[in-house]
mmCIF file of C-alpha atoms in Angstrom:
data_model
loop_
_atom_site.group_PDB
_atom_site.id
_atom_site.type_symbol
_atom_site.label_atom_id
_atom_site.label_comp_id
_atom_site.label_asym_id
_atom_site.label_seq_id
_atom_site.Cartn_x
_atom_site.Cartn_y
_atom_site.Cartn_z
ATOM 1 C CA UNK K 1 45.204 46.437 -42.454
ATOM 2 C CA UNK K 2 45.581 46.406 -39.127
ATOM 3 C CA UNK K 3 45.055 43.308 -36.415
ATOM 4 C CA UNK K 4 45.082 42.217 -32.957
ATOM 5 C CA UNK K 5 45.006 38.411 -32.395
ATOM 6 C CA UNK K 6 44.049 37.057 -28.963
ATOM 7 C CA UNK K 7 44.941 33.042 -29.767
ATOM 8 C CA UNK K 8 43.809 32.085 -26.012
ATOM 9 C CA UNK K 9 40.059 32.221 -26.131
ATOM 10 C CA UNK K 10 39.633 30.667 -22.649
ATOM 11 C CA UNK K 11 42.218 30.271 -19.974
ATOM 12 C CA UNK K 12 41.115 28.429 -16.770
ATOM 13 C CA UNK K 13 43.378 28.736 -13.477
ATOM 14 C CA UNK K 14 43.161 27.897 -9.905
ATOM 15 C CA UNK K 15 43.562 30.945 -7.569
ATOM 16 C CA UNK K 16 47.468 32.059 -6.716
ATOM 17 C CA UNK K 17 48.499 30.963 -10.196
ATOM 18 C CA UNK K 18 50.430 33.357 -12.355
ATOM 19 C CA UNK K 19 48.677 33.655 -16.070
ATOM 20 C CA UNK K 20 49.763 35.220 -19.261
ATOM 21 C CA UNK K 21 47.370 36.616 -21.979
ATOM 22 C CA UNK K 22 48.979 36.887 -25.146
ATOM 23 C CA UNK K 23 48.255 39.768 -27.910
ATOM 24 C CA UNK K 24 50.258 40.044 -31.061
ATOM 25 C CA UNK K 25 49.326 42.549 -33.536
ATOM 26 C CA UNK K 26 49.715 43.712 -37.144
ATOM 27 C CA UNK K 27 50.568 47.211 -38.169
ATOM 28 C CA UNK K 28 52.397 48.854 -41.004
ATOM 29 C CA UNK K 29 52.691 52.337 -38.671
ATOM 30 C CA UNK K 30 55.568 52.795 -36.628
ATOM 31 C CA UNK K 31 53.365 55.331 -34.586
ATOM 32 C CA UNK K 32 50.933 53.449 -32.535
ATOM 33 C CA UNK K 33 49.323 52.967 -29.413
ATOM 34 C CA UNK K 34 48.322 49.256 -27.438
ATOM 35 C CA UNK K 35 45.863 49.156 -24.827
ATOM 36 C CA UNK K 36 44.623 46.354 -22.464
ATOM 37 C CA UNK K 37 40.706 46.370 -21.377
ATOM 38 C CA UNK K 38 39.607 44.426 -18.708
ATOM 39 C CA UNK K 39 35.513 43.019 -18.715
ATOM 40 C CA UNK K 40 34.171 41.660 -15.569
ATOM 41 C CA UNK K 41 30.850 39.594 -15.526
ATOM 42 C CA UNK K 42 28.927 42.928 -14.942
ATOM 43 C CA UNK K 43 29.393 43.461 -18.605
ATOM 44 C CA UNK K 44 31.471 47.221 -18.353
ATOM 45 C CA UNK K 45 34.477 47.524 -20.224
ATOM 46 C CA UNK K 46 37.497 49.228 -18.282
ATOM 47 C CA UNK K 47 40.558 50.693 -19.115
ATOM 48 C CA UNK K 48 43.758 49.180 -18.058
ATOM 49 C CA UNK K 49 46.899 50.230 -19.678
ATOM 50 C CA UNK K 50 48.253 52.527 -22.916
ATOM 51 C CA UNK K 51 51.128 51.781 -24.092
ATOM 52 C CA UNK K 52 52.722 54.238 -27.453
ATOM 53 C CA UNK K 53 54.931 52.230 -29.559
ATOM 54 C CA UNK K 54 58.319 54.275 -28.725
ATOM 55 C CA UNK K 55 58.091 52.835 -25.237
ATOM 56 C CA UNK K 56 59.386 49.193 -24.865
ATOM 57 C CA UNK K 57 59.585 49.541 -21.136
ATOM 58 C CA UNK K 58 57.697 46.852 -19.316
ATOM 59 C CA UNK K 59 55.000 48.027 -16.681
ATOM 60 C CA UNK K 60 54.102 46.559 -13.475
ATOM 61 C CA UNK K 61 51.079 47.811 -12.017
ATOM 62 C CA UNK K 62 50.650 45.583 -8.399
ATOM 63 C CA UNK K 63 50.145 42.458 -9.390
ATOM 64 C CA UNK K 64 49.708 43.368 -13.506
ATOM 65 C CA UNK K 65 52.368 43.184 -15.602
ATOM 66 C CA UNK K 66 52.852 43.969 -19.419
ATOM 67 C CA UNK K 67 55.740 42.982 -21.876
ATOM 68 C CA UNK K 68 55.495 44.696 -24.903
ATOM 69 C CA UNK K 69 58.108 43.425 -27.486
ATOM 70 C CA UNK K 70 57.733 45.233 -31.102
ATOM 71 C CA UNK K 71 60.408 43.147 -32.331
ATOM 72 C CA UNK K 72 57.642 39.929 -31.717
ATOM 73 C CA UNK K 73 54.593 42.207 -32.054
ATOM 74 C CA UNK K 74 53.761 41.242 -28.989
ATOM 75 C CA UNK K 75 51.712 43.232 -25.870
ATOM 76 C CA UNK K 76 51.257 40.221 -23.285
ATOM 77 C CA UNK K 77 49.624 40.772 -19.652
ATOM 78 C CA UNK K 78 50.697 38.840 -16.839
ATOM 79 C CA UNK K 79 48.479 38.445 -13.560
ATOM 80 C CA UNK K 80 50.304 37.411 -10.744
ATOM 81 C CA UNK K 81 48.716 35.159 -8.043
ATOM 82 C CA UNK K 82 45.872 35.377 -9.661
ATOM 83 C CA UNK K 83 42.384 35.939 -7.602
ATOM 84 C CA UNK K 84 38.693 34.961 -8.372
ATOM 85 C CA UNK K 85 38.137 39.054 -8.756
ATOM 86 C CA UNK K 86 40.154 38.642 -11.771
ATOM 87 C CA UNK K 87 37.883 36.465 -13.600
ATOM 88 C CA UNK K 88 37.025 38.414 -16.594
ATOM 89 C CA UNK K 89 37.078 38.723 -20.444
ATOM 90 C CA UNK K 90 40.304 40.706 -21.821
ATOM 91 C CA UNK K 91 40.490 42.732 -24.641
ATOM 92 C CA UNK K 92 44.140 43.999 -26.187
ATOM 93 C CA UNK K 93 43.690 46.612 -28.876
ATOM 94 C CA UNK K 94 45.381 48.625 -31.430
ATOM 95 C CA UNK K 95 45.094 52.166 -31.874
ATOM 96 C CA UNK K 96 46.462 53.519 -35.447
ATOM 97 C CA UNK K 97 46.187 56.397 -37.044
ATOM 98 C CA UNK K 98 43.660 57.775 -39.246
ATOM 99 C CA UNK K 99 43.325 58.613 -42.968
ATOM 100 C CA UNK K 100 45.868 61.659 -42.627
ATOM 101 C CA UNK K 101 47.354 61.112 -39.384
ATOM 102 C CA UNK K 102 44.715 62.914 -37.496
ATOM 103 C CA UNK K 103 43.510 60.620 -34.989
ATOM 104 C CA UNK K 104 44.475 57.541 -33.085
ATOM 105 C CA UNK K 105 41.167 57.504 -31.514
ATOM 106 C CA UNK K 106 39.567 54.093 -33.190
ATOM 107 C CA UNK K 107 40.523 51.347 -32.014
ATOM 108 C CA UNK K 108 40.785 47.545 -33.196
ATOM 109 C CA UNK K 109 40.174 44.809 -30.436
ATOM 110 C CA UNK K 110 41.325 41.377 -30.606
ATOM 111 C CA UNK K 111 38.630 38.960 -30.056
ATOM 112 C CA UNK K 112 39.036 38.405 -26.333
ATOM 113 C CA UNK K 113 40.348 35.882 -24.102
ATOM 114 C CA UNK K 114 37.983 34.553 -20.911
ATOM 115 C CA UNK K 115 39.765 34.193 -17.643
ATOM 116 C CA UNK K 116 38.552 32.104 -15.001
ATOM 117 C CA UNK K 117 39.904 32.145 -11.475
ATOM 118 C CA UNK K 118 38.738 29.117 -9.810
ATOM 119 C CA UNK K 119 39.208 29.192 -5.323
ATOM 120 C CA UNK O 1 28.445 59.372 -11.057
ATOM 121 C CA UNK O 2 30.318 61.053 -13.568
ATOM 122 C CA UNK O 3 30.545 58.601 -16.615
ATOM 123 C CA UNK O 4 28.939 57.788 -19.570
ATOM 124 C CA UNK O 5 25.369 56.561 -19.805
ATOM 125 C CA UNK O 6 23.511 54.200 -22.559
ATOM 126 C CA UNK O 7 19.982 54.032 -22.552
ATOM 127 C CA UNK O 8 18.368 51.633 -22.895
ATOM 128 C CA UNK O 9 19.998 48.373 -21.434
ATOM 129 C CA UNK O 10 17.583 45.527 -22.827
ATOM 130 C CA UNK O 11 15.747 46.493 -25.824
ATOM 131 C CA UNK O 12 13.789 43.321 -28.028
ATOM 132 C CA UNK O 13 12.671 45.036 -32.027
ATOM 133 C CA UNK O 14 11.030 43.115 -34.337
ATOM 134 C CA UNK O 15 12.496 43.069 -37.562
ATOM 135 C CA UNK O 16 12.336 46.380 -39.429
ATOM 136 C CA UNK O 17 11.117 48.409 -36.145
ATOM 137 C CA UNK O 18 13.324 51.444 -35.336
ATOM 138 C CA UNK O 19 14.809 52.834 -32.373
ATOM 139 C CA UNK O 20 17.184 55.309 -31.560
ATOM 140 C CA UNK O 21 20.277 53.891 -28.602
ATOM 141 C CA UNK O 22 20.931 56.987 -26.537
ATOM 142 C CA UNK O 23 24.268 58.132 -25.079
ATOM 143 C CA UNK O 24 25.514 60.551 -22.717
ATOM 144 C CA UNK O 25 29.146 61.451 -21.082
ATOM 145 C CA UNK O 26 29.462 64.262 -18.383
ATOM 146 C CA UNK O 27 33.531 64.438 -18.004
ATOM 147 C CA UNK O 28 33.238 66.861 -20.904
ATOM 148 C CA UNK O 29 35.216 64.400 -23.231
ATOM 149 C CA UNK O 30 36.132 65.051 -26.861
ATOM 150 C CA UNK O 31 35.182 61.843 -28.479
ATOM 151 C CA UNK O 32 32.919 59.166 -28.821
ATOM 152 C CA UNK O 33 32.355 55.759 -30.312
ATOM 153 C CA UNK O 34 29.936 53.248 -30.817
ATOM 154 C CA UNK O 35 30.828 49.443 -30.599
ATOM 155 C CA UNK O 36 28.893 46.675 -30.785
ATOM 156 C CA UNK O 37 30.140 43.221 -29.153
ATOM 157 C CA UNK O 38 29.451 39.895 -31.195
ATOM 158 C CA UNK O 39 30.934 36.386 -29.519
ATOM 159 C CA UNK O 40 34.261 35.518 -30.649
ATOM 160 C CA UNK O 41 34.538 38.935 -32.841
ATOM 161 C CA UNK O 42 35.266 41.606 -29.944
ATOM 162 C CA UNK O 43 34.328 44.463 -30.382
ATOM 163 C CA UNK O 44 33.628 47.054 -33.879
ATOM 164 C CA UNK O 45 33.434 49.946 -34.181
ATOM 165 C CA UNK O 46 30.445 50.818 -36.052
ATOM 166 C CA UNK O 47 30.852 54.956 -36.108
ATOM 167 C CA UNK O 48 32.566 57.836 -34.254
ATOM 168 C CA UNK O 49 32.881 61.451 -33.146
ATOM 169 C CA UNK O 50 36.451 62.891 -32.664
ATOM 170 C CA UNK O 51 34.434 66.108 -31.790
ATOM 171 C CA UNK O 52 31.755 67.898 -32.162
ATOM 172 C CA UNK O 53 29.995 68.116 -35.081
ATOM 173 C CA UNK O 54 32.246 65.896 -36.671
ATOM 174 C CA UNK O 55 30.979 62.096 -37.474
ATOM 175 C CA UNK O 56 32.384 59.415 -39.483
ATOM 176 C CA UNK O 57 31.765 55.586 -40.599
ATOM 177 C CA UNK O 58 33.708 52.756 -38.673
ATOM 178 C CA UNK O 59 34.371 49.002 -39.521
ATOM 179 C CA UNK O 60 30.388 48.219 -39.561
ATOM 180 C CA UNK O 61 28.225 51.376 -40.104
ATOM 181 C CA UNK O 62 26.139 49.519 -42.315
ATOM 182 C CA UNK O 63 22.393 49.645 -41.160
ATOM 183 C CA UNK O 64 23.098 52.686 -38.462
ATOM 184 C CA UNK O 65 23.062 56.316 -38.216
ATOM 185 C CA UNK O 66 24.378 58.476 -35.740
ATOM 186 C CA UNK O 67 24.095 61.788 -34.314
ATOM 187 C CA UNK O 68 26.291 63.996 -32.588
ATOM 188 C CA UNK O 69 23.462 66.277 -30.636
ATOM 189 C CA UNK O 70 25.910 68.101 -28.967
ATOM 190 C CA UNK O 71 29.264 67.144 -26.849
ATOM 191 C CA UNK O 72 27.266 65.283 -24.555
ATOM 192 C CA UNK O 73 25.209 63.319 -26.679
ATOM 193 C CA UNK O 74 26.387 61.202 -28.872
ATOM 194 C CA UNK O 75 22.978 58.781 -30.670
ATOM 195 C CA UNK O 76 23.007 55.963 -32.459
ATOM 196 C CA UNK O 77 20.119 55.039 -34.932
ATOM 197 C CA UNK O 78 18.999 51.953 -36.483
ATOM 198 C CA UNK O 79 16.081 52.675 -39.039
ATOM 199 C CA UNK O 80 14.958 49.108 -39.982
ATOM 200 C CA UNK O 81 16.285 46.334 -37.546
ATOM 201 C CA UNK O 82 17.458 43.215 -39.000
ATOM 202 C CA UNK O 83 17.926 40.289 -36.980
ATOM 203 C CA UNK O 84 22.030 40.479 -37.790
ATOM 204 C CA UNK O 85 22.285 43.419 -35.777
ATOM 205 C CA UNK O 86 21.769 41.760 -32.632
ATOM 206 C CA UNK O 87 23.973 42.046 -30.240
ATOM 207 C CA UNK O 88 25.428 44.097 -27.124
ATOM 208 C CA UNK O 89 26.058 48.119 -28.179
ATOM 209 C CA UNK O 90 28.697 49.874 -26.080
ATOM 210 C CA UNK O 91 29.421 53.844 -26.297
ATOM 211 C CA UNK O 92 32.740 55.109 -25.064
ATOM 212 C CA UNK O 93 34.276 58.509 -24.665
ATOM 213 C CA UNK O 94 37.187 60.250 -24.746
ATOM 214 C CA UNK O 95 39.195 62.975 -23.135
ATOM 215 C CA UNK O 96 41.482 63.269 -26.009
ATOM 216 C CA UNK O 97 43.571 60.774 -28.247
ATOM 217 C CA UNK O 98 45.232 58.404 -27.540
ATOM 218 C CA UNK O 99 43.841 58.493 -23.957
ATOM 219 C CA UNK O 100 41.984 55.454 -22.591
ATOM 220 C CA UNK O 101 38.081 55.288 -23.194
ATOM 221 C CA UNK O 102 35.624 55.345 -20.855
ATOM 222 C CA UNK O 103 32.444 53.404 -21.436
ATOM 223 C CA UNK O 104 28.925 52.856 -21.182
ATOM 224 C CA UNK O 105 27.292 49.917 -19.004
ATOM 225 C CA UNK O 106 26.263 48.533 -23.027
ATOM 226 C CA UNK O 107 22.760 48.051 -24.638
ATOM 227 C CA UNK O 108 21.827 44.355 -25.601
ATOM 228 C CA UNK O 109 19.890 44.335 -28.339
ATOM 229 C CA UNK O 110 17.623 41.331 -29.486
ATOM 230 C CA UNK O 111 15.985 42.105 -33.390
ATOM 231 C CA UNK O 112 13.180 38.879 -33.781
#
């Protein structure tokens, strides 16, 4: 069955620190998708990154990064210089496919992992 | 604003009350989900469109029923609230698979 395992439940920085969050998953697909969901204190859940599993390239997106590493199972995020805006709780997830291959659409999130940027 | 919208956002039932969580999405998306958030557990998906007139059972459907009124609507019904399904409901969307979801601002639901 499939997984996602988010081992940091709370991470606590000061601002202009770099922070990792770190995702490994379980799978027995080799088709798959990984996604990264960002929720701020307001409570709404927004979409950060896809990534499919045939694409190992890592993204940079300002000061977000993402290293995805299938040989580790692995889909970390990296803030750089972190700021108190990025405070939030982060959700990796795991998109496989359905009963048939029809859909990729439901998705399996790890538990979360609470950032705190502190000024 | 073009998004998805849950009503309603606080909602207290006593135990075996009904009540139906409402959903709506005007960016003419595909799919739809229903998730419910529990501390430390993320987030499950309890049941899902992948289009219309199609519905079928997630990781928790247990206790829920849903309805797929159309492509905009997409309702979610409990029919006797226990206190275990407490908890914050989100509903997301869908352009297609695998794209990113949009969601809903979430319900938080207290069952006394």
């Amino acid at each position: 069955a499939q997984k996602v395992t988010q081992a940091q439940t709370e991470i606590s920085v000061v601002e202009k620190e770099d922070v990792t969050l770190d995702c490994v998953y379980e799978t027995r697909d080799t088709t798959y998708y990984l996604f990264w969901y960002k929720q701020p204190p307001s409570g709404e859940l927004v979409f950060l990154i896809r990534r499919n599993s045939f694409d190992e390239q890592n993204e940079i997106s300002g000061r977000y990064s993402w290293n995805f590493q299938k040989s580790t199972s692995s889909f970390n995020f990296t803030i750089t210089a972190s700021q108190v805006v990025d405070s939030a709780v982060y959700f990796c997830a795991l998109s496989e496919p359905t009963a048939g291959g029809t859909s990729y659409g439901k998705l399996t999130f790890g538990q979360g992992t609470i950032l705190t940027v502190h000024p | 604003n073009a998004g998805v919208t849950q009503t309603p956002k606080f909602q207290v039932l006593k135990t075996g009350q009904s009540m139906t969580l409402q959903c709506a999405q005007d960016m003419n998306h595909n799919s739809m989900y229903w998730y419910r958030q529990d501390p430390g557990m993320g987030l499950r998906l309890i049941y899902y469109s992948a289009s219309e007139g199609t519905t079928d059972k997630g990781e928790v459907p247990n206790g829920y029923n849903v309805s797929r009124l159309n492509k905009r609507e997409f309702s979610l019904r409990l029919e006797s609230a226990a206190p275990s399904q407490t908890s914050v409901y989100f509903c997301a969307s869908q352009y297609r698979v695998p794209y990113g979801y949009t969601f809903g601002s979430g319900t938080r639901l207290t069952v006394v």
